[in-house]
mmCIF file of C-alpha atoms in Angstrom:
data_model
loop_
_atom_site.group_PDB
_atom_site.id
_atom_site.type_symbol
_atom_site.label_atom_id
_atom_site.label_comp_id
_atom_site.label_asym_id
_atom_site.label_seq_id
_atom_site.Cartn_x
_atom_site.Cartn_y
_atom_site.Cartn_z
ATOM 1 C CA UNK A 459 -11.449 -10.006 10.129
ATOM 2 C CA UNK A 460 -11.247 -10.407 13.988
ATOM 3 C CA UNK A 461 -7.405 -10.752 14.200
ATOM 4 C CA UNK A 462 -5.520 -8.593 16.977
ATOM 5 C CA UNK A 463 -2.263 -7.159 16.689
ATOM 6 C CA UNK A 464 -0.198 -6.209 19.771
ATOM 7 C CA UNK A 465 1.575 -3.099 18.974
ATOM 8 C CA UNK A 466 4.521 -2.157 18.868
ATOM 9 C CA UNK A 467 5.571 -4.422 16.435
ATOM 10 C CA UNK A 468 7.858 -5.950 14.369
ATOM 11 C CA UNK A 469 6.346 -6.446 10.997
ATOM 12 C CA UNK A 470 8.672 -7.819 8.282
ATOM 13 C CA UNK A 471 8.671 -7.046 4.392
ATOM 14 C CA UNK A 472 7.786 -10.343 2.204
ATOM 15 C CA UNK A 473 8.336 -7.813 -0.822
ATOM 16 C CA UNK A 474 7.571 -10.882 -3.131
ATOM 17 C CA UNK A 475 5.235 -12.745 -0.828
ATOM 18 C CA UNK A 476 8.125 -14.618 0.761
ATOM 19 C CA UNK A 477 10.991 -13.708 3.722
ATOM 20 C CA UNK A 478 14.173 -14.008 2.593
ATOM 21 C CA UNK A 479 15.885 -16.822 4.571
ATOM 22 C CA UNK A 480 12.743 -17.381 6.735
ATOM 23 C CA UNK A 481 10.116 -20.019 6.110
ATOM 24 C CA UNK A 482 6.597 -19.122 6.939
ATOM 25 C CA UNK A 483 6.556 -21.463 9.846
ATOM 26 C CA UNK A 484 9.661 -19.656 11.555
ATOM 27 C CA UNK A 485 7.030 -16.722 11.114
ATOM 28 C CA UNK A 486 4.898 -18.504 12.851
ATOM 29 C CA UNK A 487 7.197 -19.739 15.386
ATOM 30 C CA UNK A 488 9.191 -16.240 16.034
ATOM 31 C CA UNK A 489 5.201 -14.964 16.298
ATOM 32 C CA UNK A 490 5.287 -12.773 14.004
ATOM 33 C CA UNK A 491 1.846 -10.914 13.691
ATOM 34 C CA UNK A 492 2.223 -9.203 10.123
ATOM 35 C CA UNK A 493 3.975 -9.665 7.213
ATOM 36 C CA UNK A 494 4.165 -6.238 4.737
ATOM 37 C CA UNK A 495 4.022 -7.430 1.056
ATOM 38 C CA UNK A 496 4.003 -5.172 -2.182
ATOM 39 C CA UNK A 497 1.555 -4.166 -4.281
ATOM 40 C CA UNK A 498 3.355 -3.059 -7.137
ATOM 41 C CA UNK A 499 6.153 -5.822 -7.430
ATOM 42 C CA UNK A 500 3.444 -8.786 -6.390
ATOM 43 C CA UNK A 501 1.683 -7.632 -9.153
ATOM 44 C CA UNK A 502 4.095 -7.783 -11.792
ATOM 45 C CA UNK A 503 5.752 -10.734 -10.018
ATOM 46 C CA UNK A 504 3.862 -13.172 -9.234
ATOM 47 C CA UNK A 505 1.108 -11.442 -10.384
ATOM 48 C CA UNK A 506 -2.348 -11.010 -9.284
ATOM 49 C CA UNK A 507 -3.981 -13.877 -10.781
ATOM 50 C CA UNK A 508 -1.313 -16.354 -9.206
ATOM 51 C CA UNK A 509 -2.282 -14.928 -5.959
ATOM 52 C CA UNK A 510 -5.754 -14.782 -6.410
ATOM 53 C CA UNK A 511 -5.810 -18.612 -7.487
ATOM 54 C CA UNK A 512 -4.173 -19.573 -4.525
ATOM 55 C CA UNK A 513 -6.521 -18.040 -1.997
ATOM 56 C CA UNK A 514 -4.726 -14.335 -1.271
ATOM 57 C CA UNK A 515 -1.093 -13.488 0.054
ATOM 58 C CA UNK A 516 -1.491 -15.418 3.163
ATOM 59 C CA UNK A 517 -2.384 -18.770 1.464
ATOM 60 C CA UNK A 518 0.373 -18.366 -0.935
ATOM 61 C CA UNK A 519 2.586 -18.006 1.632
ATOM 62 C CA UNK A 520 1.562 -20.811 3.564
ATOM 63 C CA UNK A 521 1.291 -18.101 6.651
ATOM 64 C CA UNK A 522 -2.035 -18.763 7.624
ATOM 65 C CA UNK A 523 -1.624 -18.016 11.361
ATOM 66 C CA UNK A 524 -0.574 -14.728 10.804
ATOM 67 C CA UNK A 525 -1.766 -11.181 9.806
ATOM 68 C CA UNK A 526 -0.734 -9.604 5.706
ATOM 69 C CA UNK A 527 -0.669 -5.960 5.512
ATOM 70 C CA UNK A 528 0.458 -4.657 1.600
ATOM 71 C CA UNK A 529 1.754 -1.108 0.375
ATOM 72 C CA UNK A 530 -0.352 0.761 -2.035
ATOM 73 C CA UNK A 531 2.620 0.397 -4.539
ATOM 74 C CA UNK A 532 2.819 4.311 -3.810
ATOM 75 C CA UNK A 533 6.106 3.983 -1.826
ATOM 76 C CA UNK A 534 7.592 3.152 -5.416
ATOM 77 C CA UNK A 535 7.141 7.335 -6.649
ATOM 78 C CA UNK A 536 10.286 7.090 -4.661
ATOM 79 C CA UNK A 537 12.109 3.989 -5.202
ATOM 80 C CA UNK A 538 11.333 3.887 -8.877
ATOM 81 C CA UNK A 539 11.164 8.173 -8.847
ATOM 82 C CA UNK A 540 13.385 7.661 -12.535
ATOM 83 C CA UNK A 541 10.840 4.925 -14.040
ATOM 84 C CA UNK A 542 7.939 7.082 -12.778
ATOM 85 C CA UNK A 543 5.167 9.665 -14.186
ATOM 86 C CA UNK A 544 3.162 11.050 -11.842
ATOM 87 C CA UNK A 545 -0.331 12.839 -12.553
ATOM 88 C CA UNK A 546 -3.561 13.211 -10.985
ATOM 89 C CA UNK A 547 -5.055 9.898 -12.765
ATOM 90 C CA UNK A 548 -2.176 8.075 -10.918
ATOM 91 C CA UNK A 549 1.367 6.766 -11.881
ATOM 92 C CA UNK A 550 2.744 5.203 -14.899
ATOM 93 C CA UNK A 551 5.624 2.876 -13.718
ATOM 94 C CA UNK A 552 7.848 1.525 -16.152
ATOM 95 C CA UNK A 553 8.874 -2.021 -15.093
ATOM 96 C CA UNK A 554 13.157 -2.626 -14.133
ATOM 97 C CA UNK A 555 12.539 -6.256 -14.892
ATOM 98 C CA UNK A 556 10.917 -5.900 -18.095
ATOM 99 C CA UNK A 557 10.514 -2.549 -19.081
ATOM 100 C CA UNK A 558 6.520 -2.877 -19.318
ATOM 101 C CA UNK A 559 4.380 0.345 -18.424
ATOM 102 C CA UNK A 560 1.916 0.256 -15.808
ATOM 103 C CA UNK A 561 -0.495 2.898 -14.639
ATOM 104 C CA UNK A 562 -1.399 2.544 -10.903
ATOM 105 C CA UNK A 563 -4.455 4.708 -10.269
ATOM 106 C CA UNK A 564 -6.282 4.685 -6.594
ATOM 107 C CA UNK A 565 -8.694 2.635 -7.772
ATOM 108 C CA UNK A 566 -5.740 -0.065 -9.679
ATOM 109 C CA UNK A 567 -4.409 0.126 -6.554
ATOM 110 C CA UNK A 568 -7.523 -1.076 -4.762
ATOM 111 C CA UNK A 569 -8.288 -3.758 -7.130
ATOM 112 C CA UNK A 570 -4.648 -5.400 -7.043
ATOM 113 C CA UNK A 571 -4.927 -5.011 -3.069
ATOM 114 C CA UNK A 572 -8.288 -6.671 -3.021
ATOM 115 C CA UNK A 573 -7.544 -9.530 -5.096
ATOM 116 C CA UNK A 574 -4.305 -10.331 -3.081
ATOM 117 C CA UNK A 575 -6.587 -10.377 -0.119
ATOM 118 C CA UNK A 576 -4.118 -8.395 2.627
ATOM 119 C CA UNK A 577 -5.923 -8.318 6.066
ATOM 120 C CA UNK A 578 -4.487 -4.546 6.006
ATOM 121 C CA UNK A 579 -4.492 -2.313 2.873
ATOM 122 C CA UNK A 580 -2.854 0.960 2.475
ATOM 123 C CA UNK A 581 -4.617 4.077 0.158
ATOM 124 C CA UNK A 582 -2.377 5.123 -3.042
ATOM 125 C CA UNK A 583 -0.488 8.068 -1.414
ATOM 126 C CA UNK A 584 1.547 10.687 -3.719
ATOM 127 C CA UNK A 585 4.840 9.967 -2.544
ATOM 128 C CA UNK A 586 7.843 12.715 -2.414
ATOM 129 C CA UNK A 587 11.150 11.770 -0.711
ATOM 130 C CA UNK A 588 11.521 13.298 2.452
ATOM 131 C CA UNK A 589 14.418 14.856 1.540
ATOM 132 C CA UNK A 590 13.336 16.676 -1.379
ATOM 133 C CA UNK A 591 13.343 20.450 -0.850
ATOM 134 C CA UNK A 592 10.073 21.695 -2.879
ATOM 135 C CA UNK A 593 7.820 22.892 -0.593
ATOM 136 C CA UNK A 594 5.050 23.464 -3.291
ATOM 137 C CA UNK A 595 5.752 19.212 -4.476
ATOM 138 C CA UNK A 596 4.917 18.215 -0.760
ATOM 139 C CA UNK A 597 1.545 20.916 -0.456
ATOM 140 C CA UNK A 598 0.527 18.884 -4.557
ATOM 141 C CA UNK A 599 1.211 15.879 -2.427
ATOM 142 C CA UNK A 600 -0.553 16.406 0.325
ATOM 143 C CA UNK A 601 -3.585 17.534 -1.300
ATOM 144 C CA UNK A 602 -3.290 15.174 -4.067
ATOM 145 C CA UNK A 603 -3.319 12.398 -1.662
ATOM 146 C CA UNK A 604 -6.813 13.425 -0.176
ATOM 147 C CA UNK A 605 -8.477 13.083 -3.731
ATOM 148 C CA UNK A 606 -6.897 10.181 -4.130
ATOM 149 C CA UNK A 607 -8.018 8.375 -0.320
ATOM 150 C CA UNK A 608 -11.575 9.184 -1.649
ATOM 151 C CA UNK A 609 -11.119 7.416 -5.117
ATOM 152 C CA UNK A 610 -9.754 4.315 -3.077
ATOM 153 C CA UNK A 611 -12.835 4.298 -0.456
ATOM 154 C CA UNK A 612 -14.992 4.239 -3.598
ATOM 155 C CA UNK A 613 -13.011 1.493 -5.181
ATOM 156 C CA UNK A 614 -12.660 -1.026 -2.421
ATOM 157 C CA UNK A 615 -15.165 -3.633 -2.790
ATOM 158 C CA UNK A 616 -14.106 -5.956 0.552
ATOM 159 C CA UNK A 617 -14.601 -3.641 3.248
ATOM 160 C CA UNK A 618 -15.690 -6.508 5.491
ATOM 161 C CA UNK A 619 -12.663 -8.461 5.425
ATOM 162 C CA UNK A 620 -9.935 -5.593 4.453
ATOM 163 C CA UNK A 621 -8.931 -2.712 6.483
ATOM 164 C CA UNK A 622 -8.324 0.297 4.266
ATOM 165 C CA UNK A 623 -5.561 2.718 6.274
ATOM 166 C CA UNK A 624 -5.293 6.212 5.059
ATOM 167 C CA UNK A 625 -1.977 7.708 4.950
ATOM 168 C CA UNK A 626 -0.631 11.095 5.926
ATOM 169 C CA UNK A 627 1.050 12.938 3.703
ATOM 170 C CA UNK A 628 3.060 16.546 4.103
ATOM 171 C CA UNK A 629 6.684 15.499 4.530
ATOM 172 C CA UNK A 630 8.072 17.421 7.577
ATOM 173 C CA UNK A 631 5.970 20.216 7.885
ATOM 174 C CA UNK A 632 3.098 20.313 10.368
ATOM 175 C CA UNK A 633 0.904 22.697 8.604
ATOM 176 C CA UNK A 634 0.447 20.158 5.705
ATOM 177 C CA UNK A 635 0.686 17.228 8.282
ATOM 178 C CA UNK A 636 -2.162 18.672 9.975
ATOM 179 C CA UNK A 637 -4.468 19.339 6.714
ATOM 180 C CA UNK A 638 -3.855 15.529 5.781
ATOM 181 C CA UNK A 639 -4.813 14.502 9.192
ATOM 182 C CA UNK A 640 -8.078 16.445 9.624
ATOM 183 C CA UNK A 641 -8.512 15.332 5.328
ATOM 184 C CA UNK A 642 -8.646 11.648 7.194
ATOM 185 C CA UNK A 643 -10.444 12.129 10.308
ATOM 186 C CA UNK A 644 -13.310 13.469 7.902
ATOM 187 C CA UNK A 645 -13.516 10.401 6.369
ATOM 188 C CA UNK A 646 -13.740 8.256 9.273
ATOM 189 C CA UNK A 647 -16.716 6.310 8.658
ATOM 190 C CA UNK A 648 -15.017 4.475 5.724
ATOM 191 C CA UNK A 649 -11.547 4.129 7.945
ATOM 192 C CA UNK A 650 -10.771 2.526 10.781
#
């Protein structure tokens, strides 16, 4: 859309499509620009179809004044590294709540993120914990995560009113920073 975010920002997580002790119109009234919701745990919880039926993320949340921005669900590789298999097709989560599997490929990821209808949506990323220690995990990573940016340009379908952000990958190390970044900037046209 044609919404305008002043930046820096604060932006605060609505991990379930909701603030913990803030109603949408203290959003609203603190002018907040963005609220950050998840795509993994708003899909198992309340699910995609809940959100869809209600209009997207923002209706649901009765924040219609302001800007939604969700995760790829990648950030969970980390969170969830125990309930987590991670391969080239994608990652096979294993639910904490219920113990259901759940295979989030680039292209899952896109359709969850569509149908929740973020403003902003974030590329599956392979994750690795910035402390981990592997240097060859973080160059798989790295690399991994440009296949995987072009998977989720070819899977998103509402490119006119969704912003797909790519995501840098390489942990600390500027070499594989670097090879991320000019991955990206190749693939501008589909970016903004």
């Amino acid at each position: 859309g044609d919404r305008k975010c002043l930046t820096p920002m604060f932006m605060p997580v609505g991990t379930q499509g909701s603030l913990k002790g803030l109603t949408s119109q203290q959003l609203v009234d603190l002018e907040c620009q963005v609220v950050l919701g998840n795509t993994y745990h708003l899909a198992n919880r309340p699910g995609t179809d809940v959100l869809e039926s209600q209009g997207g993320l923002a209706r649901f949340m009765n924040y219609k004044q302001g800007g939604t921005l969700t995760d790829s669900g990648g950030f969970q590789m980390v969170s969830l590294l125990d309930l987590a298999d991670i391969t080239e097709e994608g990652v096979m989560f294993q639910s904490p709540v219920d113990g259901k599997e759940m295979l989030l490929t680039p292209e899952k990821s896109m359709q969850i993120q569509n149908a929740i209808g973020a403003d902003v949506i974030m590329a599956l990323d392979d994750v690795v914990s910035s402390v981990s220690s592997d240097a060859a995990r973080f160059e798989q990573a790295t690399h991994r995560t440009l296949r995987w940016i072009d998977r989720c340009i070819e899977a998103h379908v509402n490119v006119k009113h969704q912003a797909l952000f790519g995501i840098v990958q390489g942990g600390l190390d500027s070499r594989l920073r670097s090879i991320c970044l000019e991955g990206l900037i190749k693939r501008d046209k589909d970016l903004p």
